[in-house]
Short mmCIF file of C-alpha atoms in Angstrom, two decimals:
data_model
loop_
_atom_site.label_atom_id
_atom_site.label_comp_id
_atom_site.label_asym_id
_atom_site.label_seq_id
_atom_site.Cartn_x
_atom_site.Cartn_y
_atom_site.Cartn_z
CA MET A 64 -9.03 -9.64 9.40
CA THR A 65 -10.56 -9.14 5.95
CA SER A 66 -8.90 -11.18 3.22
CA ALA A 67 -7.54 -9.75 -0.01
CA VAL A 68 -10.24 -11.67 -1.90
CA GLU A 69 -13.01 -10.06 0.18
CA GLN A 70 -11.42 -6.65 -0.28
CA LEU A 71 -11.20 -7.23 -4.05
CA PHE A 72 -14.93 -7.95 -4.28
CA ALA A 73 -15.69 -4.90 -2.11
CA VAL A 74 -13.61 -2.69 -4.46
CA LYS A 75 -15.35 -4.09 -7.53
CA ALA A 76 -18.77 -3.45 -5.94
CA ARG A 77 -17.80 0.17 -5.18
CA ILE A 78 -16.57 0.64 -8.74
CA ALA A 79 -19.87 -0.67 -10.11
CA ALA A 80 -21.78 1.68 -7.80
CA ALA A 81 -19.62 4.63 -8.90
CA GLU A 82 -20.27 3.78 -12.55
CA ARG A 83 -24.03 3.68 -11.93
CA GLU A 84 -23.89 7.00 -10.10
CA ALA A 85 -21.94 8.56 -12.99
CA GLY A 86 -24.44 7.18 -15.52
CA ARG A 87 -21.69 5.17 -17.18
CA ASP A 88 -21.72 1.72 -18.68
CA GLN A 89 -20.29 -0.93 -16.37
CA GLY A 90 -16.87 -2.28 -17.14
CA ALA A 91 -13.99 -0.22 -15.72
CA VAL A 92 -11.03 -2.52 -15.20
CA THR A 93 -9.52 -3.03 -11.75
CA VAL A 94 -5.73 -3.29 -11.98
CA ALA A 95 -4.76 -5.05 -8.73
CA VAL A 96 -1.41 -3.51 -7.76
CA SER A 97 0.67 -6.37 -6.41
CA LYS A 98 4.03 -4.63 -5.98
CA THR A 99 6.02 -5.84 -2.93
CA PHE A 100 3.64 -8.79 -2.42
CA GLU A 101 4.85 -12.35 -2.89
CA ALA A 102 3.24 -14.95 -5.12
CA ALA A 103 1.64 -16.61 -2.08
CA SER A 104 -0.33 -13.43 -1.36
CA ILE A 105 -1.29 -12.91 -5.00
CA SER A 106 -2.41 -16.46 -5.88
CA PRO A 107 -5.69 -16.43 -3.86
CA VAL A 108 -6.74 -13.23 -5.67
CA ILE A 109 -6.02 -14.87 -9.05
CA GLU A 110 -7.94 -17.98 -7.97
CA ALA A 111 -10.90 -15.72 -7.12
CA GLY A 112 -11.00 -14.60 -10.76
CA GLN A 113 -8.82 -11.46 -10.87
CA ARG A 114 -6.73 -11.42 -14.05
CA VAL A 115 -5.32 -7.87 -14.31
CA PHE A 116 -2.35 -6.88 -12.15
CA GLY A 117 0.07 -3.96 -11.90
CA GLU A 118 3.75 -3.87 -10.93
CA ASN A 119 6.05 -0.87 -10.42
CA ARG A 120 9.43 -2.44 -11.11
CA VAL A 121 10.53 -4.63 -13.99
CA GLN A 122 13.05 -6.55 -11.88
CA GLU A 123 10.60 -7.36 -9.08
CA ALA A 124 7.98 -8.50 -11.59
CA GLN A 125 10.51 -10.77 -13.28
CA GLY A 126 10.99 -12.58 -9.98
CA LYS A 127 7.39 -13.73 -9.58
CA TRP A 128 5.21 -13.25 -12.66
CA PRO A 129 6.66 -15.68 -15.25
CA ALA A 130 5.78 -18.59 -12.94
CA LEU A 131 2.36 -17.15 -12.04
CA LYS A 132 1.55 -16.52 -15.72
CA HIS A 133 2.46 -20.11 -16.48
CA LEU A 134 0.19 -21.40 -13.70
CA PHE A 135 -2.71 -19.07 -14.49
CA PRO A 136 -3.32 -18.43 -18.20
CA GLY A 137 -4.98 -15.17 -19.20
CA ILE A 138 -3.13 -12.84 -16.82
CA GLU A 139 -2.75 -9.25 -18.08
CA LEU A 140 0.25 -7.61 -16.45
CA HIS A 141 0.61 -3.81 -16.42
CA LEU A 142 3.83 -1.87 -15.82
CA ILE A 143 2.72 1.16 -13.81
CA GLY A 144 6.10 2.39 -12.56
CA PRO A 145 8.78 4.42 -14.38
CA LEU A 146 10.54 2.56 -17.19
CA GLN A 147 14.27 2.98 -17.74
CA SER A 148 15.39 2.63 -21.34
CA ASN A 149 17.84 -0.16 -20.41
CA LYS A 150 14.86 -2.23 -19.17
CA ALA A 151 12.82 -1.90 -22.37
CA ARG A 152 13.74 -5.40 -23.55
CA GLU A 153 12.60 -7.07 -20.31
CA ALA A 154 9.47 -4.90 -20.15
CA VAL A 155 8.36 -5.88 -23.66
CA THR A 156 8.99 -9.56 -22.86
CA LEU A 157 7.00 -9.64 -19.62
CA PHE A 158 4.31 -6.96 -19.63
CA ASP A 159 1.06 -6.91 -21.60
CA VAL A 160 0.42 -3.20 -20.98
CA ILE A 161 3.08 -0.52 -20.41
CA GLU A 162 1.43 2.56 -18.88
CA THR A 163 4.49 4.76 -18.40
CA VAL A 164 5.74 5.86 -21.81
CA ASP A 165 6.83 9.45 -21.16
CA ARG A 166 9.78 10.44 -23.33
CA GLU A 167 11.24 10.08 -26.78
CA LYS A 168 14.04 7.71 -25.77
CA ILE A 169 11.60 5.23 -24.21
CA ALA A 170 9.33 5.39 -27.26
CA ALA A 171 12.29 4.63 -29.56
CA GLU A 172 13.54 1.74 -27.39
CA LEU A 173 10.08 0.20 -27.12
CA ALA A 174 9.57 0.43 -30.88
CA LYS A 175 12.91 -1.31 -31.44
CA GLU A 176 12.21 -4.08 -28.92
CA MET A 177 8.66 -4.70 -30.11
CA ALA A 178 9.93 -5.13 -33.66
CA ARG A 179 12.75 -7.40 -32.48
CA GLN A 180 10.54 -9.61 -30.31
CA GLY A 181 7.41 -9.55 -32.44
CA ARG A 182 5.46 -8.69 -29.30
CA THR A 183 3.11 -5.72 -29.01
CA PRO A 184 2.16 -4.75 -25.46
CA LYS A 185 -0.52 -2.08 -25.26
CA LEU A 186 0.93 1.36 -24.56
CA TYR A 187 -0.21 4.34 -22.49
CA VAL A 188 1.50 7.73 -22.20
CA GLN A 189 2.01 8.91 -18.63
CA VAL A 190 1.12 12.59 -18.10
CA ASN A 191 2.54 14.55 -15.15
CA THR A 192 -0.69 16.48 -14.57
CA GLY A 193 0.72 18.31 -11.55
CA SER A 194 4.01 19.23 -13.30
CA GLU A 195 5.86 17.80 -10.30
CA PRO A 196 9.63 17.86 -10.93
CA GLN A 197 10.27 14.65 -8.98
CA LYS A 198 7.60 12.66 -10.82
CA ALA A 199 7.74 10.82 -14.13
CA GLY A 200 5.41 11.75 -16.97
CA ILE A 201 5.27 14.18 -19.84
CA GLU A 202 4.08 17.75 -19.29
CA PRO A 203 0.37 18.21 -20.06
CA ARG A 204 1.04 20.87 -22.71
CA GLU A 205 3.29 18.42 -24.59
CA ALA A 206 1.16 15.29 -24.21
CA VAL A 207 -1.00 15.44 -27.34
CA ALA A 208 1.99 16.21 -29.60
CA PHE A 209 3.98 13.41 -27.94
CA VAL A 210 1.21 10.86 -28.58
CA LYS A 211 1.23 11.98 -32.21
CA ARG A 212 5.02 11.53 -32.44
CA CYS A 213 4.80 8.08 -30.83
CA ARG A 214 2.35 7.08 -33.54
CA GLU A 215 3.86 8.79 -36.56
CA VAL A 216 7.60 8.70 -35.83
CA HIS A 217 7.91 5.47 -33.85
CA GLY A 218 4.92 3.52 -35.18
CA LEU A 219 3.54 2.90 -31.70
CA ALA A 220 -0.20 2.34 -31.30
CA VAL A 221 -0.74 4.39 -28.13
CA GLU A 222 -4.19 3.58 -26.80
CA GLY A 223 -4.37 5.40 -23.48
CA LEU A 224 -3.15 8.03 -21.01
CA MET A 225 -2.21 7.56 -17.37
CA CYS A 226 -1.69 9.98 -14.48
CA ILE A 227 -0.85 10.08 -10.77
CA PRO A 228 -2.17 13.34 -9.25
CA PRO A 229 -0.15 15.12 -6.54
CA ALA A 230 -0.80 13.44 -3.19
CA ASP A 231 -1.80 16.68 -1.44
CA GLU A 232 -4.24 18.00 -4.05
CA ASN A 233 -7.84 17.33 -4.98
CA PRO A 234 -7.52 14.67 -7.71
CA GLY A 235 -10.67 15.76 -9.57
CA PRO A 236 -9.11 18.56 -11.66
CA HIS A 237 -6.22 16.25 -12.60
CA PHE A 238 -8.63 13.53 -13.76
CA ALA A 239 -10.61 16.13 -15.70
CA LEU A 240 -7.41 17.32 -17.38
CA LEU A 241 -6.44 13.76 -18.36
CA GLU A 242 -9.91 13.16 -19.78
CA LYS A 243 -9.62 16.36 -21.88
CA LEU A 244 -6.15 15.42 -23.13
CA GLY A 245 -7.36 11.92 -23.95
CA LYS A 246 -10.07 13.32 -26.21
CA GLU A 247 -7.60 15.67 -27.90
CA ALA A 248 -5.09 12.85 -28.44
CA GLY A 249 -7.73 10.44 -29.72
CA VAL A 250 -7.13 7.68 -27.17
CA ALA A 251 -9.84 5.41 -25.81
CA LYS A 252 -8.34 4.45 -22.44
CA LEU A 253 -7.69 6.45 -19.25
CA SER A 254 -5.77 4.85 -16.38
CA MET A 255 -6.38 7.01 -13.34
CA GLY A 256 -7.40 6.59 -9.73
CA MET A 257 -5.82 4.59 -6.91
CA SER A 258 -6.99 3.17 -3.58
CA GLY A 259 -7.93 6.56 -2.10
CA ASP A 260 -9.65 8.14 -5.08
CA TYR A 261 -10.74 5.51 -7.61
CA GLU A 262 -14.44 6.37 -7.26
CA THR A 263 -13.67 10.00 -8.18
CA ALA A 264 -11.67 8.75 -11.17
CA ILE A 265 -14.64 6.67 -12.34
CA ALA A 266 -16.79 9.82 -12.31
CA PHE A 267 -14.27 11.48 -14.65
CA GLY A 268 -14.20 8.62 -17.13
CA ALA A 269 -11.45 6.25 -15.94
CA THR A 270 -11.45 3.02 -17.94
CA SER A 271 -9.08 1.39 -15.45
CA VAL A 272 -8.13 2.11 -11.84
CA ARG A 273 -4.95 0.95 -10.08
CA VAL A 274 -5.84 -0.39 -6.64
CA GLY A 275 -3.24 -1.87 -4.30
CA SER A 276 -3.65 -1.25 -0.57
CA ALA A 277 -7.46 -1.37 -0.69
CA ILE A 278 -7.11 -4.97 -1.90
CA PHE A 279 -3.88 -6.34 -0.44
CA GLY A 280 -3.60 -4.13 2.66
CA SER A 281 -0.77 -1.81 3.62
CA ARG A 282 2.75 -2.69 2.55
#
């Protein structure tokens, strides 16, 4: 059985190859998605040098990451799941990057908590590129104006966009749309691509990819 550490290095090698093929500079960030995995499964991957991780739920992350961050300095923890406004305080305390800002209420709560705590996690706006009613994220046609409001009304320094394409569609057009919106919104970072399509995302300009099962195995 291949270990998570071996899988991590295989993913990083494939990312580097995809960057070369796309004629891009090397350096896309691998966000190792550790949701549902215990600290014992995550620690070997940290010990192998991985420092960027993603979690879907604030409460689950609170149960394992404070201790891991204490043991391993330099961890960058991303929130990649939907954020409820009543969890904004905990999210600002624990996460270094919040990728799922998608509505006015969340923007206002984050601005309030960041001012209160004196902590400034990096922020991405999540875009629902497939306009799926069951999925979080702002509509593509509203995304650029929303980034502007986050900056001008709430004082938030949004630095990226994030998307999760529909599972049953070719992800390429969704990645292309996010890249276009990113240019229009004036953001430098694009979080797109998961275990099944991260190489495609690299070709469309992803600066970070969120890879879980291809590293840790199926949940």
